[in-house]
Amino acid sequence: PGPAPEEEGAPRLSFHCWPSSRLEATRCVAPIGALYTPLKKLPPNCAPPSALQYDPIRCSTATCHAVLNPYCQVDFRTKLWVCPFCLTRNHFPPHYAENINETNLPAELIPQFATCEYELPNVPPAGPPAFVFCIDTCAHVEELTELADSIQQILNLLPGDSLVGLVTFGTNVQVHELGFEGIPKAYVIRGNKEYGPQKVGQLLGCTGTSALGNQMNGAPPPPPGAPGQQQQQQQQQQQQQQQQ
């Protein structure tokens, strides 16, 4: 047998064949999904040597916007490509149509380059990479011990400026505050209740609302900032109380 697909590319897929109709999609036993490994070092023959310094070519269908890839059917005579997801026929941009042929392919159409990374020129820098570890605590102690050892090894391999988050879930969901070394701190969210994104943001104190408003809604206050920020917040609260 050959190497596993995730060894030749970044994603690991839960399927081998994409359903071509809604009926086939309803018959899928496992949900359709992909596990992507960021910063994965790929073999040189499986990806371009560097990130592509231009915007990807996307499908023109408003509900699709799939990216041009090696699985697209290409008509070099009419300069069209067929989206493998929605089967829409798309025209190549002029700078592609002028140069593309069977022997001169862009990187995103080379068959062995199933994974391509783009550096979008019009998108501002997003800051350092962020990694959130989501851990199911409903496991044996031995498994959790091995998992902790694996995570420790992963942390040593992450870039030095990375942002790291930790979420554990079992009966309840716990979002851990990693900025405290002496006293562990976590936000606990009940597992038998559904929360919308806005409510979760309020509970975690990351929606921009004031700490006083969060306390009135029954949510915990946001994590404390630097000492100077705490002093400033206390002064503002005292001024508000005096005005009242």
XYZ file of N, CA and C in Angstrom, residues 57 68 73-82 88-106 109:
96
model
N -8.284 31.540 -7.820
C -9.386 31.629 -8.779
C -10.559 30.854 -8.212
N -10.064 26.927 -7.649
C -9.470 26.152 -8.738
C -8.467 25.153 -8.173
N -12.035 19.878 -14.230
C -11.904 19.577 -15.654
C -11.605 20.877 -16.401
N -10.596 20.843 -17.258
C -10.166 22.045 -17.968
C -10.310 21.837 -19.466
N -10.940 22.796 -20.109
C -11.037 22.811 -21.568
C -10.046 23.858 -22.072
N -8.889 23.401 -22.570
C -7.848 24.329 -22.978
C -8.198 25.069 -24.266
N -9.111 24.514 -25.041
C -9.477 25.168 -26.305
C -10.352 26.381 -26.041
N -11.380 26.211 -25.199
C -12.299 27.315 -24.917
C -11.889 28.106 -23.673
N -10.804 27.671 -22.988
C -10.315 28.346 -21.785
C -11.377 28.363 -20.685
N -11.967 27.198 -20.448
C -12.981 27.052 -19.405
C -12.539 25.977 -18.418
N -13.028 26.079 -17.191
C -12.813 25.016 -16.205
C -14.133 24.724 -15.505
N -14.323 23.454 -15.157
C -15.579 22.988 -14.572
C -15.353 22.741 -13.084
N -20.335 23.932 -12.414
C -20.451 25.184 -13.163
C -19.233 25.363 -14.064
N -19.475 25.818 -15.292
C -18.398 26.104 -16.229
C -17.946 27.551 -16.040
N -16.657 27.743 -15.776
C -16.122 29.061 -15.465
C -15.053 29.460 -16.484
N -15.012 30.737 -16.805
C -13.975 31.264 -17.690
C -12.718 31.579 -16.875
N -11.564 31.296 -17.455
C -10.306 31.705 -16.838
C -10.148 33.223 -16.978
N -9.513 33.874 -16.012
C -9.185 35.300 -16.182
C -8.257 35.482 -17.381
N -8.236 36.674 -17.956
C -7.411 36.892 -19.164
C -5.941 36.505 -18.981
N -5.334 36.842 -17.837
C -3.914 36.539 -17.676
C -3.667 35.035 -17.554
N -4.698 34.263 -17.204
C -4.582 32.804 -17.223
C -4.809 32.289 -18.647
N -5.876 32.764 -19.277
C -6.267 32.257 -20.596
C -5.171 32.473 -21.630
N -4.399 33.539 -21.493
C -3.363 33.838 -22.486
C -2.203 32.847 -22.438
N -1.953 32.254 -21.293
C -0.730 31.448 -21.126
C -0.984 29.973 -20.834
N -2.205 29.598 -20.459
C -2.428 28.232 -20.013
C -2.563 27.286 -21.197
N -1.957 26.110 -21.069
C -2.119 25.022 -22.044
C -1.754 23.716 -21.355
N -1.781 22.603 -22.109
C -1.539 21.292 -21.507
C -0.150 21.167 -20.881
N 0.815 21.909 -21.389
C 2.185 21.801 -20.882
C 2.597 22.973 -20.002
N 1.741 23.981 -19.900
C 2.041 25.161 -19.078
C 0.873 25.388 -18.121
N 0.948 24.747 -16.948
C -0.142 24.806 -15.986
C 0.234 25.692 -14.806
N -0.732 26.425 -14.255
C -0.452 27.125 -12.993
C -0.306 26.113 -11.862
N -3.159 23.793 -10.643
C -3.686 22.753 -11.520
C -2.721 21.585 -11.706
